[in-house]
Coordinates of C-alpha atoms and ligand atoms in Angstrom, one line a residue:
M1 CA 13.4 19.2 -39.0
S2 CA 10.1 21.1 -38.4
E3 CA 7.1 19.2 -37.1
T4 CA 3.8 20.0 -35.6
A5 CA 1.6 18.2 -33.0
D6 CA -1.5 19.0 -31.0
V7 CA 0.3 18.0 -27.8
V8 CA 4.0 17.5 -27.1
I9 CA 4.9 15.4 -24.0
I10 CA 8.4 15.9 -22.6
G11 CA 9.5 12.6 -21.1
G12 CA 8.6 9.1 -22.0
G13 CA 8.5 7.5 -18.5
I14 CA 5.4 6.0 -17.0
V15 CA 3.7 9.4 -16.6
G16 CA 4.3 10.7 -20.1
S17 CA 3.2 7.3 -21.4
S18 CA 0.0 7.4 -19.4
V19 CA -0.8 11.0 -20.5
A20 CA -0.2 9.9 -24.2
W21 CA -2.6 6.9 -23.8
H22 CA -5.3 8.9 -22.0
L23 CA -5.1 11.6 -24.7
T24 CA -5.8 8.9 -27.3
E25 CA -8.7 7.5 -25.2
A26 CA -10.3 11.0 -25.5
G27 CA -9.7 11.0 -29.3
C28 CA -6.6 13.2 -29.4
R29 CA -4.0 11.3 -31.5
N30 CA -1.7 14.0 -32.9
V31 CA 0.6 13.6 -29.9
L32 CA 4.4 13.5 -29.9
V33 CA 6.4 12.2 -27.0
V34 CA 10.0 13.4 -26.8
E35 CA 12.3 11.2 -24.7
R36 CA 16.0 12.2 -24.5
E37 CA 17.3 8.6 -23.8
T38 CA 17.5 6.1 -26.5
Q39 CA 15.1 3.9 -24.6
Q40 CA 12.3 4.4 -22.2
G41 CA 12.5 3.7 -18.4
M42 CA 16.0 5.2 -17.8
G43 CA 14.5 7.7 -15.3
S44 CA 12.7 7.0 -12.0
T45 CA 10.2 4.5 -13.6
G46 CA 12.9 1.9 -14.2
K47 CA 14.1 2.2 -10.6
S48 CA 10.8 2.0 -8.8
M49 CA 9.6 -0.5 -6.2
G50 CA 6.3 -0.8 -8.1
G51 CA 4.1 -0.5 -5.0
V52 CA 0.5 0.5 -5.5
R53 CA -1.9 1.4 -2.7
A54 CA -5.0 3.3 -1.8
Q55 CA -4.0 3.5 1.9
F56 CA -3.3 7.2 2.0
A57 CA -4.1 10.0 4.4
T58 CA -5.6 12.6 2.1
A59 CA -8.7 12.5 -0.1
V60 CA -6.9 13.5 -3.2
N61 CA -4.3 10.7 -3.0
I62 CA -7.0 8.2 -2.1
R63 CA -9.1 9.3 -5.1
M64 CA -6.1 9.0 -7.5
S65 CA -5.6 5.5 -6.3
L66 CA -9.3 4.6 -6.6
Y67 CA -9.1 5.5 -10.3
S68 CA -5.6 3.9 -10.9
I69 CA -5.8 0.5 -9.2
P70 CA -8.7 -0.8 -11.3
I71 CA -6.8 0.3 -14.4
F72 CA -3.8 -1.9 -13.3
A73 CA -6.2 -4.7 -12.5
A74 CA -7.8 -4.6 -16.0
F75 CA -4.7 -3.4 -17.8
Q76 CA -4.4 -6.4 -20.2
E77 CA -8.0 -5.9 -21.4
I78 CA -7.7 -2.2 -21.6
T79 CA -4.4 -1.8 -23.3
G80 CA -3.6 -5.4 -24.6
H81 CA -0.4 -5.5 -22.5
P82 CA 0.4 -6.9 -19.0
S83 CA 0.8 -4.8 -15.8
E84 CA 1.8 -7.7 -13.6
Y85 CA -0.5 -6.4 -10.9
K86 CA -0.3 -8.6 -7.9
S87 CA -3.0 -7.8 -5.3
H88 CA -1.0 -9.0 -2.2
G89 CA -2.0 -6.0 -0.2
Y90 CA -0.2 -3.5 1.9
L91 CA 0.1 -4.2 5.7
F92 CA 0.8 -1.2 7.9
V93 CA 2.1 -2.3 11.3
A94 CA 1.7 0.1 14.2
T95 CA 3.6 0.0 17.4
T96 CA 2.5 3.3 19.0
P97 CA -1.0 4.5 20.0
A98 CA -0.4 7.5 17.8
H99 CA 0.3 5.4 14.7
L100 CA -2.7 3.2 15.4
A101 CA -5.0 6.2 15.7
Y102 CA -3.5 7.6 12.5
L103 CA -4.3 4.4 10.7
R104 CA -7.8 4.4 12.0
R105 CA -8.4 8.0 10.9
N106 CA -7.1 7.1 7.4
F107 CA -9.2 3.9 7.4
E108 CA -12.3 6.0 8.1
L109 CA -11.5 8.5 5.3
Q110 CA -10.6 5.7 2.9
T111 CA -13.9 3.8 3.5
A112 CA -15.9 7.0 3.3
L113 CA -14.4 7.6 -0.1
G114 CA -15.4 4.1 -1.3
L115 CA -12.4 2.0 -0.7
K116 CA -13.8 -1.5 0.0
R117 CA -11.2 -4.0 0.9
V118 CA -9.4 -2.0 3.7
E119 CA -9.6 -3.3 7.2
M120 CA -8.1 -2.7 10.7
L121 CA -6.3 -5.7 12.1
S122 CA -5.4 -6.7 15.6
R123 CA -2.0 -7.9 16.6
E124 CA -3.2 -11.5 16.4
E125 CA -4.5 -11.0 12.9
I126 CA -1.2 -9.5 11.8
V127 CA 0.7 -12.4 13.3
A128 CA -1.6 -14.9 11.5
R129 CA -0.7 -13.2 8.2
V130 CA 3.0 -12.8 8.8
P131 CA 4.1 -15.1 11.7
Q132 CA 7.8 -14.1 11.2
L133 CA 7.2 -10.6 12.6
R134 CA 8.6 -9.8 16.0
N135 CA 5.3 -8.8 17.6
E136 CA 5.4 -8.1 21.3
D137 CA 5.3 -4.3 20.6
I138 CA 2.7 -4.5 17.8
L139 CA -0.6 -2.8 18.7
G140 CA -2.5 -3.4 15.4
G141 CA -2.5 -2.3 11.9
S142 CA -4.3 -1.9 8.6
F143 CA -4.5 -4.0 5.5
C144 CA -6.0 -3.4 2.1
A145 CA -6.3 -6.4 -0.2
T146 CA -6.5 -4.4 -3.4
D147 CA -3.1 -2.7 -2.7
G148 CA -0.1 -4.6 -4.1
F149 CA 2.5 -4.2 -6.8
V150 CA 2.9 -3.8 -10.5
D151 CA 5.8 -4.0 -12.9
P152 CA 6.4 -0.3 -13.6
Y153 CA 8.4 -1.0 -16.8
S154 CA 5.6 -3.2 -18.2
V155 CA 2.9 -0.6 -17.4
M156 CA 5.0 2.2 -19.1
K157 CA 5.6 0.0 -22.2
G158 CA 2.0 -1.0 -22.3
F159 CA 0.6 2.5 -22.1
M160 CA 3.0 3.6 -24.8
A161 CA 2.6 0.7 -27.1
S162 CA -1.1 1.1 -27.0
A163 CA -0.8 4.8 -27.6
V164 CA 1.5 4.3 -30.5
E165 CA -0.9 1.7 -32.0
R166 CA -3.4 4.6 -32.0
G167 CA -1.1 7.0 -33.8
V168 CA 1.0 8.6 -31.1
R169 CA 4.6 9.3 -32.1
L170 CA 7.4 8.4 -29.7
W171 CA 10.8 10.0 -30.5
R172 CA 13.6 8.7 -28.5
G173 CA 17.2 10.0 -28.3
M174 CA 15.9 13.5 -28.6
E175 CA 16.3 16.1 -25.8
V176 CA 14.0 19.1 -25.3
T177 CA 16.4 22.1 -24.9
G178 CA 13.9 25.0 -25.0
I179 CA 10.2 25.9 -24.9
D180 CA 9.1 28.7 -27.2
V181 CA 6.5 31.1 -25.9
D182 CA 4.6 33.8 -27.8
A183 CA 1.8 36.2 -26.9
R184 CA -0.7 33.4 -26.8
G185 CA 1.4 31.1 -24.7
V186 CA 3.4 28.0 -25.5
A187 CA 4.2 27.9 -29.3
G188 CA 6.4 24.8 -29.4
V189 CA 9.6 23.1 -28.2
R190 CA 13.2 23.1 -29.4
T191 CA 15.0 19.8 -29.4
S192 CA 18.4 18.5 -30.1
R193 CA 17.0 17.4 -33.5
G194 CA 14.9 20.4 -34.5
N195 CA 11.8 22.3 -33.6
I196 CA 8.2 21.1 -33.0
A197 CA 5.3 23.5 -33.2
A198 CA 2.6 22.8 -30.5
R199 CA 0.2 24.8 -28.5
N200 CA 0.1 22.3 -25.7
V201 CA 3.1 20.9 -24.0
V202 CA 3.2 18.5 -21.0
N203 CA 6.1 18.5 -18.6
A204 CA 6.5 14.8 -17.7
A205 CA 10.2 15.0 -17.1
G206 CA 10.2 13.3 -13.7
P207 CA 13.0 14.5 -11.4
W208 CA 14.2 16.9 -14.1
A209 CA 10.9 18.7 -14.2
A210 CA 12.1 21.9 -12.6
A211 CA 14.7 22.4 -15.4
V212 CA 12.0 21.8 -18.0
A213 CA 9.6 24.3 -16.4
H214 CA 12.4 26.8 -16.3
M215 CA 12.7 26.6 -20.1
A216 CA 9.3 28.4 -20.2
G217 CA 10.2 30.8 -17.4
A218 CA 8.1 28.9 -14.8
E219 CA 9.3 28.0 -11.3
L220 CA 8.4 24.5 -10.2
P221 CA 9.2 23.6 -6.6
I222 CA 10.4 20.0 -7.1
V223 CA 13.7 18.5 -5.9
P224 CA 15.3 15.2 -6.6
L225 CA 15.9 12.9 -3.7
R226 CA 17.8 9.6 -3.8
R227 CA 16.1 6.4 -2.8
M228 CA 17.8 3.1 -2.5
L229 CA 16.4 -0.4 -2.8
V230 CA 18.0 -3.7 -1.8
P231 CA 16.9 -7.0 -3.3
T232 CA 17.8 -10.2 -1.5
E233 CA 18.7 -13.6 -2.7
P234 CA 16.0 -16.3 -2.5
F235 CA 14.5 -16.6 1.0
P236 CA 12.1 -19.5 1.5
G237 CA 9.6 -19.9 4.3
L238 CA 7.6 -16.7 4.1
P239 CA 3.8 -16.7 3.4
D240 CA 2.8 -17.3 -0.2
R241 CA 0.9 -14.1 -0.7
L242 CA 3.3 -11.9 1.4
P243 CA 2.0 -8.3 1.3
M244 CA 4.1 -5.1 1.3
V245 CA 4.8 -5.0 5.0
I246 CA 5.5 -1.5 6.6
D247 CA 7.0 -1.3 10.0
M248 CA 5.8 2.1 11.1
S249 CA 8.2 2.3 14.0
T250 CA 11.1 2.8 11.5
G251 CA 9.6 3.1 8.0
F252 CA 11.4 -0.2 7.0
H253 CA 9.3 -2.0 4.4
F254 CA 9.6 -5.1 2.2
R255 CA 7.7 -7.1 -0.4
P256 CA 8.3 -10.3 -2.3
E257 CA 10.4 -10.1 -5.5
G258 CA 10.9 -13.3 -7.3
L259 CA 12.1 -15.9 -4.8
G260 CA 13.5 -13.3 -2.5
L261 CA 12.5 -9.9 -1.2
L262 CA 12.8 -6.2 -2.1
M263 CA 13.6 -4.0 0.9
A264 CA 13.3 -0.2 1.2
W265 CA 13.8 2.4 3.9
N266 CA 13.6 6.1 3.9
D267 CA 17.0 7.2 5.1
P268 CA 16.5 10.5 7.1
D269 CA 20.1 11.5 6.4
E270 CA 19.6 11.6 2.6
T271 CA 19.9 15.1 1.1
P272 CA 18.5 16.4 -2.2
G273 CA 20.5 16.2 -5.4
F274 CA 20.9 14.2 -8.5
K275 CA 22.7 11.3 -6.8
T276 CA 22.1 8.0 -8.4
A277 CA 25.0 5.9 -7.2
F278 CA 24.1 3.2 -4.7
D279 CA 25.9 3.7 -1.3
P280 CA 26.9 0.2 0.1
V281 CA 26.7 1.7 3.7
F282 CA 22.9 1.6 3.2
I283 CA 22.9 -2.2 3.3
E284 CA 24.1 -2.2 6.9
K285 CA 21.5 0.4 7.9
I286 CA 18.6 -1.3 6.3
L287 CA 19.5 -4.8 7.6
T288 CA 19.6 -3.4 11.1
H289 CA 15.9 -2.4 10.7
A290 CA 15.1 -5.6 8.9
V291 CA 16.4 -7.9 11.6
N292 CA 14.9 -5.8 14.3
R293 CA 11.4 -6.4 13.0
V294 CA 11.9 -9.9 11.4
P295 CA 14.5 -11.8 13.4
C296 CA 14.8 -14.6 10.8
F297 CA 16.1 -11.9 8.3
E298 CA 19.4 -12.4 10.1
D299 CA 19.9 -15.2 7.5
L300 CA 19.1 -12.9 4.5
Q301 CA 21.7 -12.9 1.8
V302 CA 22.3 -9.6 0.0
N303 CA 24.5 -9.1 -3.1
P304 CA 25.4 -5.3 -3.0
H305 CA 25.9 -5.4 -6.8
R306 CA 22.2 -6.0 -7.3
A307 CA 21.1 -3.1 -5.2
W308 CA 20.2 0.2 -6.9
A309 CA 19.3 3.8 -6.4
G310 CA 16.9 6.2 -8.1
L311 CA 15.4 9.6 -7.6
Y312 CA 12.1 10.6 -6.1
A313 CA 10.8 13.9 -7.4
V314 CA 9.7 15.6 -4.2
S315 CA 7.2 18.5 -3.9
P316 CA 6.8 20.7 -0.8
D317 CA 3.6 18.9 0.3
H318 CA 4.4 15.4 -1.0
H319 CA 1.5 15.7 -3.5
A320 CA 1.8 15.8 -7.2
I321 CA 1.7 19.1 -9.1
I322 CA -0.7 18.5 -12.0
G323 CA -2.4 21.1 -14.2
P324 CA -1.8 24.3 -16.0
A325 CA 1.5 26.2 -15.6
P326 CA 1.5 30.1 -15.4
V327 CA 2.4 30.0 -19.1
P328 CA -0.8 29.1 -21.1
G329 CA -0.5 25.8 -22.9
L330 CA 2.1 24.3 -20.6
F331 CA 0.9 21.6 -18.2
F332 CA 2.6 20.0 -15.3
A333 CA 2.5 16.3 -14.4
N334 CA 5.2 16.3 -11.8
G335 CA 6.4 15.9 -8.2
F336 CA 4.9 12.6 -7.3
S337 CA 7.1 12.3 -4.2
G338 CA 7.3 8.5 -4.5
H339 CA 3.8 7.7 -5.9
G340 CA 4.2 8.3 -9.6
V341 CA 3.9 4.7 -10.7
M342 CA 0.7 4.0 -8.7
H343 CA -0.8 7.4 -9.6
S344 CA 0.2 7.3 -13.3
P345 CA -3.2 6.2 -14.6
A346 CA -5.0 9.0 -12.7
T347 CA -2.4 11.6 -13.7
G348 CA -2.8 10.6 -17.4
R349 CA -6.6 11.0 -17.1
I350 CA -6.5 14.3 -15.2
T351 CA -3.9 15.8 -17.5
A352 CA -5.8 14.7 -20.7
D353 CA -9.0 16.1 -19.2
L354 CA -7.4 19.4 -18.4
I355 CA -5.8 19.8 -21.8
L356 CA -8.9 18.8 -23.7
N357 CA -11.8 20.1 -21.5
G358 CA -10.3 22.4 -18.9
S359 CA -11.7 20.3 -16.1
T360 CA -11.8 16.8 -14.8
P361 CA -14.6 14.8 -13.0
L362 CA -12.0 12.7 -11.1
L363 CA -11.3 15.2 -8.4
D364 CA -11.1 18.9 -7.7
A365 CA -8.1 19.8 -9.9
R366 CA -7.4 22.9 -7.8
D367 CA -6.1 20.6 -5.1
L368 CA -3.2 19.7 -7.3
N369 CA -2.4 22.9 -9.1
L370 CA 0.8 24.9 -8.6
E371 CA -1.1 27.9 -7.2
R372 CA -1.8 26.0 -4.0
F373 CA 1.6 26.8 -2.7
A374 CA 1.2 30.6 -3.1
E375 CA -2.3 30.5 -1.9
G376 CA -1.5 28.4 1.2
R377 CA -3.7 25.5 0.2
T378 CA -1.0 22.8 0.6
L379 CA -2.1 19.2 1.5
E380 CA 0.4 17.4 3.6
E381 CA 0.5 13.7 2.9
T382 CA 2.0 12.0 5.9
A383 CA 1.7 8.4 4.6
V384 CA 4.9 8.7 2.5
L385 CA 7.1 5.7 2.3
Ligands
FAD401 C1 13.8 3.7 -5.5 C2 12.4 4.2 -5.9 C3 11.3 3.5 -5.5 C4 10.0 3.9 -5.9 N1 9.0 3.2 -5.5 C5 7.7 3.5 -5.9 C6 6.6 2.7 -5.6 O1 6.7 1.7 -4.9 N2 5.4 3.1 -6.1 C7 5.2 4.3 -6.8 O2 4.1 4.6 -7.2 N3 6.3 5.1 -7.1 C8 7.5 4.7 -6.7 N4 8.6 5.5 -7.0 C9 8.4 6.7 -7.7 C10 8.2 6.5 -9.2 O3 9.2 5.7 -9.7 C11 8.1 7.8 -9.9 O4 7.2 8.7 -9.3 C12 7.7 7.6 -11.4 O5 8.5 6.7 -12.0 C13 7.7 9.0 -12.1 O6 7.5 8.7 -13.5 P1 7.8 9.9 -14.5 O7 7.4 9.4 -15.8 O8 7.3 11.1 -14.0 O9 9.4 10.1 -14.4 P2 10.6 9.3 -15.1 O10 10.4 7.8 -15.2 O11 11.9 9.8 -14.5 O12 10.5 9.8 -16.6 C14 10.9 11.1 -17.0 C15 11.6 11.0 -18.3 O13 11.8 12.4 -18.8 C16 13.0 12.3 -19.6 N5 13.4 13.7 -19.7 C17 13.9 14.5 -18.7 N6 14.2 15.7 -19.2 C18 14.0 15.6 -20.6 C19 14.2 16.5 -21.7 N7 14.7 17.8 -21.4 N8 13.9 16.1 -22.9 C20 13.4 14.9 -23.1 N9 13.2 14.0 -22.2 C21 13.5 14.3 -20.9 C22 13.9 11.4 -18.8 O14 14.9 10.8 -19.6 C23 12.9 10.3 -18.3 O15 12.8 9.2 -19.2 C24 9.9 5.1 -6.7 C25 11.0 5.8 -7.1 C26 12.3 5.3 -6.8 C27 13.5 6.1 -7.2

């Protein structure tokens, strides 16, 4: 087989799907998405917690959310497909003066950048929203009503279905095995089912992005890191519009999922690697933190067989790496460090802008480029969950 495309996208997860859709929005339709699995969503996207928030600590992440969240809210009108966006909010709960001061600094930056529905809350206001929290050590917190959750699978499928309706080709069950480079830059990709000639190639390979970059001789500092999620059986009695609640004292967080909850916690003992098996020991650890903050969670029922693990693609400064690679024609859309679902719309827009116009009005694209590491311009995001 020998094909040609204006743009080849490697990876059909939520990021590759958004890039494809945003290219069509800008009129570029000769786009081919190559996905090695026989169906979409087998990478990180299908494992995600689906949280979306604008409550970040850096301007670049806040700006990406300010573009992305309205897209989720209007997804049905924009793409003709549901995103299942639920604006229940994110509630950050602080128990130390340092955490409270940190939330206030973030709040000031967020409002200065135009985030409207974020507010600082007192302990009493937090208790009024979630009375089940153990609260004697709570000093206050922050809440943003436009934060919430989406169905990542649905967003991915929606972006891709709409892109395909506009002429994008999605080839599944086809692995990219090499990237051809000539004197001008990228010339195409080699796949398990033949070659594709293309002058623009997007690396949207999620946790496998470093290996894909390597195919073009580029080094991408991204490592896979396992994250585990624990759903619970139905648990009545919690507030109707329960937000994502983050206990900053431990990092334990939870949100409603069906009639039960979905619980997460960043295990500091986790080490990088392509580990995707769920470790049952994690249940004991997370329940300790859960019951510590929400005493009635002692009655939570958990079926270990329903828990799962997936991979974060972690960059050195916990910000995405988006933009041109050292090899002309190769573009990165990688390293989301746990924010790739919520930032998929902005990533699609920025990547399409950079491919087609060489610049984007959304933000200063230099903030996200690979060169920032060599040039010492890293942006540490501390609001990582
Ligand atoms: C447990 C967990 C919870 C999370 N919670 C959140 C959250 O609440 N909010 C949030 O925003 N983010 C969250 N994330 C992160 C989010 O899921 C990812 O950032 C996002 O899904 C990345 O999407 P992607 O398209 O880049 O990667 P993926 O979904 O991994 O897609 C990459 C695709 O590339 C394909 N591929 C790889 N190599 C090749 C190749 N050589 N040839 C062809 N195809 C290839 C893979 O098969 C895969 O389908 C979470 C992640 C995990 C694991």
